[in-house]
mmCIF file of C-alpha atoms in Angstrom:
data_model
loop_
_atom_site.group_PDB
_atom_site.id
_atom_site.type_symbol
_atom_site.label_atom_id
_atom_site.label_comp_id
_atom_site.label_asym_id
_atom_site.label_seq_id
_atom_site.Cartn_x
_atom_site.Cartn_y
_atom_site.Cartn_z
ATOM 1 C CA UNK A 1 9.311 0.157 16.192
ATOM 2 C CA UNK A 2 9.408 3.314 17.599
ATOM 3 C CA UNK A 3 7.374 5.759 19.671
ATOM 4 C CA UNK A 4 3.597 6.535 17.894
ATOM 5 C CA UNK A 5 3.305 10.589 17.910
ATOM 6 C CA UNK A 6 1.976 13.239 15.904
ATOM 7 C CA UNK A 7 4.586 12.572 12.896
ATOM 8 C CA UNK A 8 3.397 9.093 12.589
ATOM 9 C CA UNK A 9 5.681 6.020 13.938
ATOM 10 C CA UNK A 10 9.647 5.291 12.925
ATOM 11 C CA UNK A 11 10.139 2.177 12.052
ATOM 12 C CA UNK A 12 13.073 0.823 14.047
ATOM 13 C CA UNK A 13 15.566 -0.605 11.003
ATOM 14 C CA UNK A 14 18.874 1.494 10.378
ATOM 15 C CA UNK A 15 17.477 3.734 7.922
ATOM 16 C CA UNK A 16 14.042 4.570 9.838
ATOM 17 C CA UNK A 17 14.693 7.831 9.383
ATOM 18 C CA UNK A 18 13.476 7.591 5.882
ATOM 19 C CA UNK A 19 10.061 7.471 6.837
ATOM 20 C CA UNK A 20 6.918 8.584 8.970
ATOM 21 C CA UNK A 21 4.943 5.360 9.584
ATOM 22 C CA UNK A 22 1.143 5.808 9.892
ATOM 23 C CA UNK A 23 -0.337 2.413 10.021
ATOM 24 C CA UNK A 24 -3.283 1.863 8.270
ATOM 25 C CA UNK A 25 -6.569 2.116 10.658
ATOM 26 C CA UNK A 26 -7.666 -1.549 11.084
ATOM 27 C CA UNK A 27 -3.893 -3.494 11.486
ATOM 28 C CA UNK A 28 -4.290 -5.413 8.531
ATOM 29 C CA UNK A 29 -2.179 -3.730 5.732
ATOM 30 C CA UNK A 30 -3.180 -4.035 1.676
ATOM 31 C CA UNK A 31 -1.998 -1.640 0.431
ATOM 32 C CA UNK A 32 1.317 1.151 1.513
ATOM 33 C CA UNK A 33 1.380 4.338 -0.120
ATOM 34 C CA UNK A 34 4.884 6.158 0.117
ATOM 35 C CA UNK A 35 4.520 9.762 -0.434
ATOM 36 C CA UNK A 36 7.496 12.325 -1.637
ATOM 37 C CA UNK A 37 7.394 15.863 -0.783
ATOM 38 C CA UNK A 38 8.286 18.967 -3.189
ATOM 39 C CA UNK A 39 11.886 20.844 -3.015
ATOM 40 C CA UNK A 40 12.282 21.867 0.462
ATOM 41 C CA UNK A 41 8.942 20.180 1.759
ATOM 42 C CA UNK A 42 9.255 17.409 4.518
ATOM 43 C CA UNK A 43 6.893 14.019 5.645
ATOM 44 C CA UNK A 44 4.778 16.938 7.235
ATOM 45 C CA UNK A 45 3.041 17.544 4.024
ATOM 46 C CA UNK A 46 1.453 14.425 4.707
ATOM 47 C CA UNK A 47 0.104 14.065 8.121
ATOM 48 C CA UNK A 48 -2.909 15.088 7.648
ATOM 49 C CA UNK A 49 -3.467 12.243 5.068
ATOM 50 C CA UNK A 50 -3.048 8.662 7.270
ATOM 51 C CA UNK A 51 -7.465 10.044 8.570
ATOM 52 C CA UNK A 52 -8.100 10.509 5.483
ATOM 53 C CA UNK A 53 -6.723 7.028 3.436
ATOM 54 C CA UNK A 54 -8.965 3.947 3.180
ATOM 55 C CA UNK A 55 -9.010 0.911 5.438
ATOM 56 C CA UNK A 56 -6.262 -0.969 5.177
ATOM 57 C CA UNK A 57 -4.125 1.991 3.368
ATOM 58 C CA UNK A 58 -0.896 2.141 5.671
ATOM 59 C CA UNK A 59 1.293 5.443 5.036
ATOM 60 C CA UNK A 60 5.338 5.996 4.665
ATOM 61 C CA UNK A 61 6.100 9.693 4.431
ATOM 62 C CA UNK A 62 9.005 10.206 3.108
ATOM 63 C CA UNK A 63 11.216 12.188 5.191
ATOM 64 C CA UNK A 64 14.836 13.403 2.683
ATOM 65 C CA UNK A 65 18.060 14.336 4.631
ATOM 66 C CA UNK A 66 18.890 18.157 5.944
ATOM 67 C CA UNK A 67 16.093 18.906 7.577
ATOM 68 C CA UNK A 68 13.927 18.737 10.493
ATOM 69 C CA UNK A 69 15.377 15.534 12.237
ATOM 70 C CA UNK A 70 18.054 14.971 10.239
ATOM 71 C CA UNK A 71 19.291 18.399 9.577
ATOM 72 C CA UNK A 72 22.569 17.519 10.496
ATOM 73 C CA UNK A 73 22.675 15.111 7.448
ATOM 74 C CA UNK A 74 23.352 16.660 3.855
ATOM 75 C CA UNK A 75 20.712 16.827 1.223
ATOM 76 C CA UNK A 76 21.025 14.051 -1.536
ATOM 77 C CA UNK A 77 24.246 15.398 -3.993
ATOM 78 C CA UNK A 78 21.868 13.811 -6.880
ATOM 79 C CA UNK A 79 18.898 12.325 -8.068
ATOM 80 C CA UNK A 80 20.651 8.803 -8.491
ATOM 81 C CA UNK A 81 21.715 9.252 -4.993
ATOM 82 C CA UNK A 82 18.409 9.786 -3.746
ATOM 83 C CA UNK A 83 16.341 7.885 -5.369
ATOM 84 C CA UNK A 84 18.859 4.757 -4.732
ATOM 85 C CA UNK A 85 18.987 5.471 -0.747
ATOM 86 C CA UNK A 86 15.176 5.275 -1.069
ATOM 87 C CA UNK A 87 14.570 2.047 -2.500
ATOM 88 C CA UNK A 88 17.461 0.765 -0.235
ATOM 89 C CA UNK A 89 15.256 2.532 3.114
ATOM 90 C CA UNK A 90 12.561 0.693 2.075
ATOM 91 C CA UNK A 91 13.743 -2.660 1.495
ATOM 92 C CA UNK A 92 15.202 -2.635 5.040
ATOM 93 C CA UNK A 93 11.764 -1.685 6.417
ATOM 94 C CA UNK A 94 9.609 -3.961 4.747
ATOM 95 C CA UNK A 95 12.129 -6.695 4.003
ATOM 96 C CA UNK A 96 11.876 -9.026 1.162
ATOM 97 C CA UNK A 97 9.372 -8.637 -1.163
ATOM 98 C CA UNK A 98 8.269 -5.920 0.829
ATOM 99 C CA UNK A 99 5.052 -7.416 2.027
ATOM 100 C CA UNK A 100 1.936 -5.752 1.047
ATOM 101 C CA UNK A 101 1.679 -3.782 -2.671
ATOM 102 C CA UNK A 102 3.055 -0.374 -2.865
ATOM 103 C CA UNK A 103 1.511 3.024 -4.445
ATOM 104 C CA UNK A 104 3.858 6.158 -4.938
ATOM 105 C CA UNK A 105 2.553 9.612 -4.978
ATOM 106 C CA UNK A 106 5.240 12.429 -5.256
ATOM 107 C CA UNK A 107 4.503 16.191 -5.713
ATOM 108 C CA UNK A 108 7.064 18.614 -7.785
ATOM 109 C CA UNK A 109 10.417 17.119 -7.172
ATOM 110 C CA UNK A 110 8.620 14.268 -5.232
ATOM 111 C CA UNK A 111 7.184 13.657 -8.619
ATOM 112 C CA UNK A 112 10.612 12.551 -10.104
ATOM 113 C CA UNK A 113 11.802 10.941 -7.369
ATOM 114 C CA UNK A 114 8.447 8.680 -7.254
ATOM 115 C CA UNK A 115 9.498 8.041 -11.086
ATOM 116 C CA UNK A 116 12.533 6.374 -10.356
ATOM 117 C CA UNK A 117 11.979 4.817 -7.045
ATOM 118 C CA UNK A 118 9.494 2.981 -9.357
ATOM 119 C CA UNK A 119 11.983 2.172 -12.142
ATOM 120 C CA UNK A 120 13.800 0.672 -9.211
ATOM 121 C CA UNK A 121 11.130 -1.441 -7.614
ATOM 122 C CA UNK A 122 11.157 -2.797 -10.956
ATOM 123 C CA UNK A 123 14.697 -3.584 -12.217
ATOM 124 C CA UNK A 124 15.363 -5.054 -8.593
ATOM 125 C CA UNK A 125 12.568 -6.685 -7.440
ATOM 126 C CA UNK A 126 10.545 -6.628 -10.444
ATOM 127 C CA UNK A 127 8.162 -5.152 -8.693
ATOM 128 C CA UNK A 128 5.388 -3.282 -10.472
ATOM 129 C CA UNK A 129 3.201 -0.454 -8.249
ATOM 130 C CA UNK A 130 -0.180 -0.723 -8.619
ATOM 131 C CA UNK A 131 -0.181 3.048 -9.021
ATOM 132 C CA UNK A 132 2.368 5.882 -9.557
ATOM 133 C CA UNK A 133 0.264 9.490 -8.738
ATOM 134 C CA UNK A 134 2.899 12.835 -9.671
ATOM 135 C CA UNK A 135 1.875 16.027 -9.016
ATOM 136 C CA UNK A 136 2.679 19.218 -10.040
ATOM 137 C CA UNK A 137 6.074 18.434 -12.183
ATOM 138 C CA UNK A 138 6.308 17.175 -15.909
ATOM 139 C CA UNK A 139 7.238 14.207 -17.010
ATOM 140 C CA UNK A 140 11.591 13.898 -17.304
ATOM 141 C CA UNK A 141 12.387 14.115 -20.660
ATOM 142 C CA UNK A 142 10.441 17.436 -20.799
ATOM 143 C CA UNK A 143 11.520 19.410 -17.764
ATOM 144 C CA UNK A 144 15.110 21.511 -18.885
ATOM 145 C CA UNK A 145 17.108 21.654 -15.874
ATOM 146 C CA UNK A 146 17.012 25.424 -14.214
ATOM 147 C CA UNK A 147 19.726 27.643 -12.127
ATOM 148 C CA UNK A 148 17.638 28.805 -9.018
ATOM 149 C CA UNK A 149 19.717 27.083 -6.945
ATOM 150 C CA UNK A 150 22.766 29.502 -7.659
ATOM 151 C CA UNK A 151 20.779 32.390 -6.889
ATOM 152 C CA UNK A 152 21.104 34.355 -3.744
ATOM 153 C CA UNK A 153 19.242 33.773 -0.737
ATOM 154 C CA UNK A 154 16.292 36.577 -1.458
ATOM 155 C CA UNK A 155 15.834 35.721 -5.096
ATOM 156 C CA UNK A 156 15.336 32.140 -4.031
ATOM 157 C CA UNK A 157 12.914 32.281 -1.402
ATOM 158 C CA UNK A 158 11.049 34.697 -3.679
ATOM 159 C CA UNK A 159 11.080 32.202 -6.526
ATOM 160 C CA UNK A 160 10.281 29.499 -4.182
ATOM 161 C CA UNK A 161 6.784 32.032 -2.951
ATOM 162 C CA UNK A 162 6.224 32.809 -6.830
ATOM 163 C CA UNK A 163 5.072 29.192 -6.968
ATOM 164 C CA UNK A 164 2.680 29.295 -4.162
ATOM 165 C CA UNK A 165 2.438 30.777 -0.453
ATOM 166 C CA UNK A 166 3.440 27.241 1.636
ATOM 167 C CA UNK A 167 4.581 28.080 4.829
ATOM 168 C CA UNK A 168 7.402 30.483 3.376
ATOM 169 C CA UNK A 169 6.551 33.094 6.083
ATOM 170 C CA UNK A 170 9.489 30.651 7.852
ATOM 171 C CA UNK A 171 12.261 32.372 5.695
ATOM 172 C CA UNK A 172 11.441 35.490 7.192
ATOM 173 C CA UNK A 173 12.918 34.388 10.523
ATOM 174 C CA UNK A 174 16.517 35.235 11.304
ATOM 175 C CA UNK A 175 16.816 32.386 13.503
ATOM 176 C CA UNK A 176 15.282 29.479 10.792
ATOM 177 C CA UNK A 177 16.572 30.780 7.601
ATOM 178 C CA UNK A 178 19.983 29.178 8.082
ATOM 179 C CA UNK A 179 18.463 26.016 9.072
ATOM 180 C CA UNK A 180 15.953 26.259 6.036
ATOM 181 C CA UNK A 181 17.926 27.604 3.199
ATOM 182 C CA UNK A 182 20.035 24.768 2.697
ATOM 183 C CA UNK A 183 17.802 21.902 2.420
ATOM 184 C CA UNK A 184 15.738 24.327 -0.148
ATOM 185 C CA UNK A 185 19.000 24.990 -2.285
ATOM 186 C CA UNK A 186 20.070 21.319 -1.757
ATOM 187 C CA UNK A 187 16.654 20.524 -3.315
ATOM 188 C CA UNK A 188 16.938 22.654 -6.289
ATOM 189 C CA UNK A 189 20.176 21.775 -7.231
ATOM 190 C CA UNK A 190 19.282 18.095 -7.054
ATOM 191 C CA UNK A 191 15.969 18.584 -9.376
ATOM 192 C CA UNK A 192 17.805 21.281 -11.763
ATOM 193 C CA UNK A 193 20.457 18.904 -12.896
ATOM 194 C CA UNK A 194 18.571 15.914 -12.955
ATOM 195 C CA UNK A 195 18.241 14.983 -16.480
ATOM 196 C CA UNK A 196 17.773 11.418 -17.918
ATOM 197 C CA UNK A 197 18.042 11.594 -21.686
ATOM 198 C CA UNK A 198 15.372 8.259 -22.598
ATOM 199 C CA UNK A 199 13.582 7.491 -19.687
ATOM 200 C CA UNK A 200 11.910 4.502 -19.770
ATOM 201 C CA UNK A 201 8.301 4.159 -19.648
ATOM 202 C CA UNK A 202 7.108 2.503 -16.123
ATOM 203 C CA UNK A 203 4.994 -0.698 -15.718
ATOM 204 C CA UNK A 204 2.424 1.304 -13.166
ATOM 205 C CA UNK A 205 -0.783 2.924 -14.528
ATOM 206 C CA UNK A 206 0.063 6.640 -13.841
ATOM 207 C CA UNK A 207 -2.214 9.197 -12.432
ATOM 208 C CA UNK A 208 -0.953 13.045 -12.953
ATOM 209 C CA UNK A 209 -2.818 15.891 -10.485
ATOM 210 C CA UNK A 210 -2.376 19.593 -10.573
ATOM 211 C CA UNK A 211 -3.661 23.059 -9.753
ATOM 212 C CA UNK A 212 -5.160 25.109 -12.072
ATOM 213 C CA UNK A 213 -3.206 27.989 -11.255
ATOM 214 C CA UNK A 214 -0.043 26.154 -10.799
ATOM 215 C CA UNK A 215 2.602 28.455 -12.698
ATOM 216 C CA UNK A 216 4.836 26.204 -12.746
ATOM 217 C CA UNK A 217 2.927 23.332 -13.906
ATOM 218 C CA UNK A 218 0.845 23.460 -17.168
ATOM 219 C CA UNK A 219 -2.292 20.705 -18.310
ATOM 220 C CA UNK A 220 0.391 20.162 -20.929
ATOM 221 C CA UNK A 221 2.987 19.327 -18.693
ATOM 222 C CA UNK A 222 0.858 16.732 -16.805
ATOM 223 C CA UNK A 223 0.102 15.168 -20.187
ATOM 224 C CA UNK A 224 3.647 14.683 -21.073
ATOM 225 C CA UNK A 225 3.423 11.860 -18.584
ATOM 226 C CA UNK A 226 1.228 9.959 -20.747
ATOM 227 C CA UNK A 227 4.288 8.377 -22.849
ATOM 228 C CA UNK A 228 6.047 7.123 -19.668
ATOM 229 C CA UNK A 229 3.717 3.924 -18.812
ATOM 230 C CA UNK A 230 2.907 1.145 -21.183
ATOM 231 C CA UNK A 231 -0.268 0.730 -18.339
ATOM 232 C CA UNK A 232 -3.180 3.212 -17.557
ATOM 233 C CA UNK A 233 -2.986 7.521 -17.606
ATOM 234 C CA UNK A 234 -5.303 9.451 -16.716
ATOM 235 C CA UNK A 235 -4.803 13.223 -15.213
ATOM 236 C CA UNK A 236 -7.496 15.274 -13.255
ATOM 237 C CA UNK A 237 -6.820 19.464 -12.424
ATOM 238 C CA UNK A 238 -7.506 20.826 -9.413
ATOM 239 C CA UNK A 239 -8.505 24.420 -7.884
ATOM 240 C CA UNK A 240 -5.315 25.916 -6.543
ATOM 241 C CA UNK A 241 -1.313 26.896 -6.925
ATOM 242 C CA UNK A 242 1.438 24.646 -6.905
ATOM 243 C CA UNK A 243 0.131 23.676 -3.316
ATOM 244 C CA UNK A 244 -3.269 22.694 -3.682
ATOM 245 C CA UNK A 245 -2.979 20.072 -2.364
ATOM 246 C CA UNK A 246 -3.247 21.386 0.826
ATOM 247 C CA UNK A 247 -6.563 23.526 1.048
ATOM 248 C CA UNK A 248 -7.626 20.604 -1.573
ATOM 249 C CA UNK A 249 -6.665 17.750 0.275
ATOM 250 C CA UNK A 250 -10.050 16.020 1.196
ATOM 251 C CA UNK A 251 -11.008 17.111 -2.348
ATOM 252 C CA UNK A 252 -7.593 15.293 -3.864
ATOM 253 C CA UNK A 253 -7.567 11.628 -1.495
ATOM 254 C CA UNK A 254 -11.301 11.234 -2.603
ATOM 255 C CA UNK A 255 -10.012 11.514 -6.221
ATOM 256 C CA UNK A 256 -7.036 8.880 -4.854
ATOM 257 C CA UNK A 257 -8.803 6.774 -2.482
ATOM 258 C CA UNK A 258 -11.023 5.573 -5.234
ATOM 259 C CA UNK A 259 -7.904 4.523 -6.998
ATOM 260 C CA UNK A 260 -6.274 2.108 -4.426
#
């Protein structure tokens, strides 16, 4: 099972590097929540969630390649590659049938990842997540690529900071910058090249959430997810910018905990 620490428990399988695992508080798992971070983000985004989740909910915080303990690995080259590998990793970690029901939460880039993983779970196994929560990003069919990944370093950092300040001071450190920028640029390249022509609706309920002052995701963007479910859809806007979910973590989870 690995070693329990401040960052969670890492499973022992060959692909266990994909997840930081926070066991359910009472040891009995009725639901597994899989979290997918933003571009340039890490599994640490979800570190505070475990203590706020209801009894019986286990948290799997996804760690994309190219950062922190996976720094030596190249970033995924495409959304197809990333979603395929994450779905493979879930299968390896949880075994046939994936055990307890799943819920998925993705923020920004992670919203698209959550959508694509949900599709693969249904296509491969007929598994429909209990809920897919998308945060801070419009639906795949309305997003129109971009060229941020082609910017020089200073312009790329400035663009990222324009969405909100979540630990962006680390990019000012000359020792850390060359370690962190490749994953930020690689993630932007991945999401800006992600252009599904006709995204299929999910069978899972979809909840769209965002910050009222997010310059990159409007209420209309959140509403764009409505056609991408054949089940129920709802949305909620919280105070804050693109990274509203950090200062308003308690409020967000109070809302979501009523839904799983």
